[in-house]
mmCIF file with all atom_site columns, C-alpha atoms in Angstrom:
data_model
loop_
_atom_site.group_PDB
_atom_site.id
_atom_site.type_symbol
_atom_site.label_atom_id
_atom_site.label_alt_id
_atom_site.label_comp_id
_atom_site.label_asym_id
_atom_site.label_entity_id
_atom_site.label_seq_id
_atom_site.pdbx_PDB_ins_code
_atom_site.Cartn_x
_atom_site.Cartn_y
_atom_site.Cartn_z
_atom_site.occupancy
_atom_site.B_iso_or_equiv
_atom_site.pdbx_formal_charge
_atom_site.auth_seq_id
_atom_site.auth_comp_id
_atom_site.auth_asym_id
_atom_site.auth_atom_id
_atom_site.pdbx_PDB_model_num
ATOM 1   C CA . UNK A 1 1   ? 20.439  25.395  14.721  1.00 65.00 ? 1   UNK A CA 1
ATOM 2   C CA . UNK A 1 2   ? 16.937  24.564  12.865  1.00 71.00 ? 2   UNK A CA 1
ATOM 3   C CA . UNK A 1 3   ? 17.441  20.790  13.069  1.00 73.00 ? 3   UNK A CA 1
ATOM 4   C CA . UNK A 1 4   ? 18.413  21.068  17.227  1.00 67.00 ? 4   UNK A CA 1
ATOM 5   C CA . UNK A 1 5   ? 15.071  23.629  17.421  1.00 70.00 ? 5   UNK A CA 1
ATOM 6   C CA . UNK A 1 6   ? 13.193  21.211  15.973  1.00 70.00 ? 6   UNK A CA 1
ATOM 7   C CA . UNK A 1 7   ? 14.384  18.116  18.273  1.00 65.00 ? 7   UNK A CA 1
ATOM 8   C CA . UNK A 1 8   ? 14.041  20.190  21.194  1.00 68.00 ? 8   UNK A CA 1
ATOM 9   C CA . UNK A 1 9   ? 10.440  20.885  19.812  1.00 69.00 ? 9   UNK A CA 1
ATOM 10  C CA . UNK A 1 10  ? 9.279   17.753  19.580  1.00 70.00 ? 10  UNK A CA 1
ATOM 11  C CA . UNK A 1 11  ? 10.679  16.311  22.605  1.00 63.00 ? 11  UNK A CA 1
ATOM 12  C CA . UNK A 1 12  ? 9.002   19.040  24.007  1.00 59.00 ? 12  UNK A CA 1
ATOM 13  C CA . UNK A 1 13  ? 5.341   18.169  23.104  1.00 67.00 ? 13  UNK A CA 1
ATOM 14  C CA . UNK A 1 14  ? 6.130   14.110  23.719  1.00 62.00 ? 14  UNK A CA 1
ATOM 15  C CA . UNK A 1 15  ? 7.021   14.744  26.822  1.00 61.00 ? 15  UNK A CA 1
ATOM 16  C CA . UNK A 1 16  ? 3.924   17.015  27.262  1.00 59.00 ? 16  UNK A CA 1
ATOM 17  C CA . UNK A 1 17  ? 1.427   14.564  25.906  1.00 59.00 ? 17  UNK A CA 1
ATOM 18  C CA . UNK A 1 18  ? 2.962   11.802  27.764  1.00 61.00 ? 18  UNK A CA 1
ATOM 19  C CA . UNK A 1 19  ? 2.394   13.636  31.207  1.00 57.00 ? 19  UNK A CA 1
ATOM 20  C CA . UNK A 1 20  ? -0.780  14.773  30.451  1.00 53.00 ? 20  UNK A CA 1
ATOM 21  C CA . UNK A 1 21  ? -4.195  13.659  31.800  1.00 44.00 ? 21  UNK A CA 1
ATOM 22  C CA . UNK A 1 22  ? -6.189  13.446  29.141  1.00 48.00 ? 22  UNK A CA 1
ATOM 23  C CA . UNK A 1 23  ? -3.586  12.495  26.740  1.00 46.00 ? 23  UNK A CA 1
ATOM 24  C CA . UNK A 1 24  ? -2.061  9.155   27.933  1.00 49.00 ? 24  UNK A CA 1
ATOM 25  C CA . UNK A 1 25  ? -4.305  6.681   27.074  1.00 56.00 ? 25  UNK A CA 1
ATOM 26  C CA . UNK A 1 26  ? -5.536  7.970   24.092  1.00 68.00 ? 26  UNK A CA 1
ATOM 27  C CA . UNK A 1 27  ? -5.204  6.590   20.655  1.00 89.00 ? 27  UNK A CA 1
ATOM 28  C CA . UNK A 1 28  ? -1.564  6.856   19.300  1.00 92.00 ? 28  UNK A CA 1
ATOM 29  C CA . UNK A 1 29  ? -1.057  7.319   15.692  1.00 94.00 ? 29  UNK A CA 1
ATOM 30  C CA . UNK A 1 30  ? 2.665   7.078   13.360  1.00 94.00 ? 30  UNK A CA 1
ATOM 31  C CA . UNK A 1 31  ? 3.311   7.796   10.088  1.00 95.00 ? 31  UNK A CA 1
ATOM 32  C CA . UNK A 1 32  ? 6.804   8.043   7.971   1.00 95.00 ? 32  UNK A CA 1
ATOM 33  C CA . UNK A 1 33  ? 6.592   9.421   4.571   1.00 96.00 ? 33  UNK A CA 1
ATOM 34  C CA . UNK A 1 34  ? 9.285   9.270   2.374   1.00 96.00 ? 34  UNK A CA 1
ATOM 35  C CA . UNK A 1 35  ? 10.586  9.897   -1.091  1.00 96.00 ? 35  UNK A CA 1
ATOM 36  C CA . UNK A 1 36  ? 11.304  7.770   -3.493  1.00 97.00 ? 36  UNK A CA 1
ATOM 37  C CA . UNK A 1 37  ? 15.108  8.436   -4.631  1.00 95.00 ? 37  UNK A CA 1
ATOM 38  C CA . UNK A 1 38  ? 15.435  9.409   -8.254  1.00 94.00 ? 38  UNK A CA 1
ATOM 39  C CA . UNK A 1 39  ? 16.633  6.338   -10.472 1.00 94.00 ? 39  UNK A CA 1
ATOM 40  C CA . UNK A 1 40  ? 14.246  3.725   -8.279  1.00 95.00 ? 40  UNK A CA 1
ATOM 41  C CA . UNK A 1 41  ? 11.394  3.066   -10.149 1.00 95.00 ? 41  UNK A CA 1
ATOM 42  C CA . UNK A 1 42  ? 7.997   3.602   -8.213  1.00 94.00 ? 42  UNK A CA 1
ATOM 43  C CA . UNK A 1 43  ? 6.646   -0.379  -8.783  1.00 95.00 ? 43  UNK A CA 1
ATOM 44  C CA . UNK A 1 44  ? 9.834   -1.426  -7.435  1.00 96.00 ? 44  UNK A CA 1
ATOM 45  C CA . UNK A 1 45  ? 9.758   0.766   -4.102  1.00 96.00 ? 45  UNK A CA 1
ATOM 46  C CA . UNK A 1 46  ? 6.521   0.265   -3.087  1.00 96.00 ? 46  UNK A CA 1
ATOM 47  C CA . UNK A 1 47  ? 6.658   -3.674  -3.776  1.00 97.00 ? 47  UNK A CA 1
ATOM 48  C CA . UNK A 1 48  ? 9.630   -3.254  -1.338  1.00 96.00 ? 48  UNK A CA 1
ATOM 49  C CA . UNK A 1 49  ? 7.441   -1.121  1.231   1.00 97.00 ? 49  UNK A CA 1
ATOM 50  C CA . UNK A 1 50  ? 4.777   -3.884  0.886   1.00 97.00 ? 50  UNK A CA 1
ATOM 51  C CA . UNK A 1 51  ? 7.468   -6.002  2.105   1.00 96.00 ? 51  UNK A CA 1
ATOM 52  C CA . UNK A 1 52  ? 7.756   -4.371  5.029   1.00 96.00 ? 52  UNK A CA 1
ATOM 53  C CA . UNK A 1 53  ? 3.700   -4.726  5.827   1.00 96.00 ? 53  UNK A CA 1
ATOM 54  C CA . UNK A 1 54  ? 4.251   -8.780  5.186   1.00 97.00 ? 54  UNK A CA 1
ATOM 55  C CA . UNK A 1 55  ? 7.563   -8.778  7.496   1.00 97.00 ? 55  UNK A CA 1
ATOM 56  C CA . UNK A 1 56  ? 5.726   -6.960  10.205  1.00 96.00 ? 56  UNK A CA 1
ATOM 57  C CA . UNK A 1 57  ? 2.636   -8.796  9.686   1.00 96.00 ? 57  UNK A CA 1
ATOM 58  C CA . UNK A 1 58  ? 4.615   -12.291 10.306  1.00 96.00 ? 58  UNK A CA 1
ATOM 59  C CA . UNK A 1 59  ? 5.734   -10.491 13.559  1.00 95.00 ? 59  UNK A CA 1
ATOM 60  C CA . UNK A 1 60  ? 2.452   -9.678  15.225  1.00 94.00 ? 60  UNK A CA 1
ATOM 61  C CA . UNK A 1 61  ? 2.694   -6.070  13.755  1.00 94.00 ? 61  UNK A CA 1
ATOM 62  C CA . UNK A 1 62  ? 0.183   -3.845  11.788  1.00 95.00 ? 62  UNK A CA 1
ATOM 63  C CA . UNK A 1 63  ? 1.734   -1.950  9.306   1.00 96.00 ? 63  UNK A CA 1
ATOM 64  C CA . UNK A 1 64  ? 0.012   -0.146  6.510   1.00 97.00 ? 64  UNK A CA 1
ATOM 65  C CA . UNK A 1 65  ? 1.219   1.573   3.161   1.00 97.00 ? 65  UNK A CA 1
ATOM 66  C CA . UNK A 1 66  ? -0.793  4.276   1.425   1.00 97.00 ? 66  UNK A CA 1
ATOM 67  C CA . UNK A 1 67  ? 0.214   6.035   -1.598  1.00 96.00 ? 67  UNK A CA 1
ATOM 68  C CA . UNK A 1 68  ? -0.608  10.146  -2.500  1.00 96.00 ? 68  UNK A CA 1
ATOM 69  C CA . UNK A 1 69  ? -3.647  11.156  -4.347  1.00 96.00 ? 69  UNK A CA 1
ATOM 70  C CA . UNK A 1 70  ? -1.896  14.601  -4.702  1.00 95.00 ? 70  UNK A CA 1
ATOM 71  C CA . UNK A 1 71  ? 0.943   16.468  -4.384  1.00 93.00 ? 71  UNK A CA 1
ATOM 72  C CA . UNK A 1 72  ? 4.282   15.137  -5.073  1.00 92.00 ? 72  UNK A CA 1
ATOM 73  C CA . UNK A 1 73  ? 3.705   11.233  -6.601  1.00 93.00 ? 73  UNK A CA 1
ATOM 74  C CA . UNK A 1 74  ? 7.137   9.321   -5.765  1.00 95.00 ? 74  UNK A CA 1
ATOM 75  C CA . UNK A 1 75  ? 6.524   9.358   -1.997  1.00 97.00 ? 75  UNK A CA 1
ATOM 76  C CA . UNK A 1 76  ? 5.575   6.424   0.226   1.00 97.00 ? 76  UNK A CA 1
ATOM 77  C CA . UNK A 1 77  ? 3.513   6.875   3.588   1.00 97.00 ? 77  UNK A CA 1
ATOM 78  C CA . UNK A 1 78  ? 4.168   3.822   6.610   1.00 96.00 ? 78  UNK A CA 1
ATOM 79  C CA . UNK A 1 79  ? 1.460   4.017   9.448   1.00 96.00 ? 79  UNK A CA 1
ATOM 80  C CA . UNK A 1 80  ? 0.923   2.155   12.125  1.00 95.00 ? 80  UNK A CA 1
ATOM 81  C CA . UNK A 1 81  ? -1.433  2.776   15.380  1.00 93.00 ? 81  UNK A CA 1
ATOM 82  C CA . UNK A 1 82  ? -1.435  1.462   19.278  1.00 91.00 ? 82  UNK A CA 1
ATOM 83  C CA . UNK A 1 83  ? -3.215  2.190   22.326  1.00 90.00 ? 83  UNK A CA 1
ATOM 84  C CA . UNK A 1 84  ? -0.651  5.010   23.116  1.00 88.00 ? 84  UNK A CA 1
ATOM 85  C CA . UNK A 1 85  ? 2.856   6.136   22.020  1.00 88.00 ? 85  UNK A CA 1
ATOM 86  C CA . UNK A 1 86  ? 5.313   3.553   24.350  1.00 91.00 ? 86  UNK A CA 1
ATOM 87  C CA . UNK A 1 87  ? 3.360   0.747   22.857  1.00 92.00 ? 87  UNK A CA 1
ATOM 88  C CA . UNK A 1 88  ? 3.951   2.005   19.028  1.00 92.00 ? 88  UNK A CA 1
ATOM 89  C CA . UNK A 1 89  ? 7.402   2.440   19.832  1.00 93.00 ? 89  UNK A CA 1
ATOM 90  C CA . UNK A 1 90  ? 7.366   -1.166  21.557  1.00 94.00 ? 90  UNK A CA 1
ATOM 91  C CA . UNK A 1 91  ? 6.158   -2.523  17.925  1.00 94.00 ? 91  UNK A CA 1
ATOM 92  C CA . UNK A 1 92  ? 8.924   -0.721  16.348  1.00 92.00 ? 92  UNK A CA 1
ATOM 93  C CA . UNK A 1 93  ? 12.192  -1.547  18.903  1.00 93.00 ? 93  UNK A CA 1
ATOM 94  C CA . UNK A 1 94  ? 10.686  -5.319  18.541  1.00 94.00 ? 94  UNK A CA 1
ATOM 95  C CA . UNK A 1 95  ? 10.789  -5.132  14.583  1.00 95.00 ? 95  UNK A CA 1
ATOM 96  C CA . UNK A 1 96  ? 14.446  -3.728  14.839  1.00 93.00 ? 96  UNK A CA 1
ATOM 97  C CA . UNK A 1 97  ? 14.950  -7.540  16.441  1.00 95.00 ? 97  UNK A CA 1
ATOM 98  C CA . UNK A 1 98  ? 14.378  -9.483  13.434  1.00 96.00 ? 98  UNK A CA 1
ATOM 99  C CA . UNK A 1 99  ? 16.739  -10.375 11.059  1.00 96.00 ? 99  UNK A CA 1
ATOM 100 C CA . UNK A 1 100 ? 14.045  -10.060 8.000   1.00 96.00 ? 100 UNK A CA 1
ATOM 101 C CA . UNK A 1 101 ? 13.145  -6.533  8.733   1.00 95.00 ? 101 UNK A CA 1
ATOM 102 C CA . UNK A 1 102 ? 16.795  -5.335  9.868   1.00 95.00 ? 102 UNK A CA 1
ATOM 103 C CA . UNK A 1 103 ? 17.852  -6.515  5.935   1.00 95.00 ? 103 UNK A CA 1
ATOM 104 C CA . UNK A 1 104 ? 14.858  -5.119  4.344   1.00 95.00 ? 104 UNK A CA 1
ATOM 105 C CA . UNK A 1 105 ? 15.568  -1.551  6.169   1.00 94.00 ? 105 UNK A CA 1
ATOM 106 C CA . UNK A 1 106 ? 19.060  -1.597  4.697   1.00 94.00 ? 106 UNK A CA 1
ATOM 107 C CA . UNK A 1 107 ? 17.489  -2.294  1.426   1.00 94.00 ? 107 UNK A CA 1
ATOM 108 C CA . UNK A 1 108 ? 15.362  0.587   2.230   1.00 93.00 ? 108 UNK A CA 1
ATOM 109 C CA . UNK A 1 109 ? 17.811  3.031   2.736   1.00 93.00 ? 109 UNK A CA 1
ATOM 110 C CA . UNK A 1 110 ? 18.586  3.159   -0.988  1.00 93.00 ? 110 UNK A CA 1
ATOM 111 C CA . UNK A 1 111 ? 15.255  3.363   -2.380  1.00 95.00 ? 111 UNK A CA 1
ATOM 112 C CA . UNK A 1 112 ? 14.274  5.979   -0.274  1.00 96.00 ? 112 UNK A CA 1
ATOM 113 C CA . UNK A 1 113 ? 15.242  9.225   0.973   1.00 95.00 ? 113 UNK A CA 1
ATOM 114 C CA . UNK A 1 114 ? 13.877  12.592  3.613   1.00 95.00 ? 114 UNK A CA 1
ATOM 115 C CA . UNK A 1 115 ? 11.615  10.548  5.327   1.00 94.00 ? 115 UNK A CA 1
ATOM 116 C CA . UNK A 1 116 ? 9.170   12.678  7.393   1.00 95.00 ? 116 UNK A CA 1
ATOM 117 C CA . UNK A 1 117 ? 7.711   10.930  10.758  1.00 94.00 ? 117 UNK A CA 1
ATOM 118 C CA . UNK A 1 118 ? 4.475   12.368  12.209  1.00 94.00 ? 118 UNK A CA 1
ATOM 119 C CA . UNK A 1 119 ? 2.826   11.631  15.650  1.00 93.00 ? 119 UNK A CA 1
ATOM 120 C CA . UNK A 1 120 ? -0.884  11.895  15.966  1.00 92.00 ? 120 UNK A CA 1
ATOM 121 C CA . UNK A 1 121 ? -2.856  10.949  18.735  1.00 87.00 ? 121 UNK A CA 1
ATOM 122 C CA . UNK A 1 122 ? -6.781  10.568  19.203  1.00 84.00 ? 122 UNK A CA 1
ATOM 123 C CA . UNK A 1 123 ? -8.382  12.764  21.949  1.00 77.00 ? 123 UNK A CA 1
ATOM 124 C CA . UNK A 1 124 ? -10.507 11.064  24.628  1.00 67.00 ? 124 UNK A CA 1
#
């Protein structure tokens, strides 16, 4: 019931900042942190994030990885920015084309684990 609340929540405020005025062509920000699983060192998995900044980069995509200064230290933090949301999510259905980054996702999914995405956008 939580995790359907929560989809219907955030569907809920896309769709409101996509219809809204003063919203739309503002500055659209996306993050995913994740974990690093337990038994993956931390060099390892974030030499394999930094793989996914090179992949993208070879694509025509900015990607950047950023560590924590606090809080809980085997996590991992993608983020990427656009003029608005559809063209952040254009970068990412584009990436899910190439062969490079489709393998290096894969390889992804057992280094890390409750990855967290975040939407932020910059007001006008």
């Amino acid at each position: 019931m939580k995790i359907m609340r929560r989809k219907i929540s955030i569907l809920l405020t896309l769709v409101c900042l996509l219809t809204s005025t003063n919203f739309v062509s503002a500055e659209a920000y996306w993050s995913r942190t994740a974990e690093v699983r337990d038994g993956t060192p931390l060099p390892v998995a974030v030499e394999h994030a930094l793989g996914f900044v090179k992949i993208c980069a070879e694509n025509g995509v900015e990607l950047a990885v950023t560590l924590p200064i606090s809080g809980n230290p085997n996590r991992i933090r993608w983020t990427s920015s656009g003029a608005d949301i559809a063209s952040v999510q254009a970068d990412f259905r584009k990436m899910q084309q190439v062969p490079a980054f489709q393998e290096h996702w894969m390889k992804g999914l057992e280094m890390y684990e409750n990855p967290t995405d975040d939407w932020w956008i910059s007001p006008q």
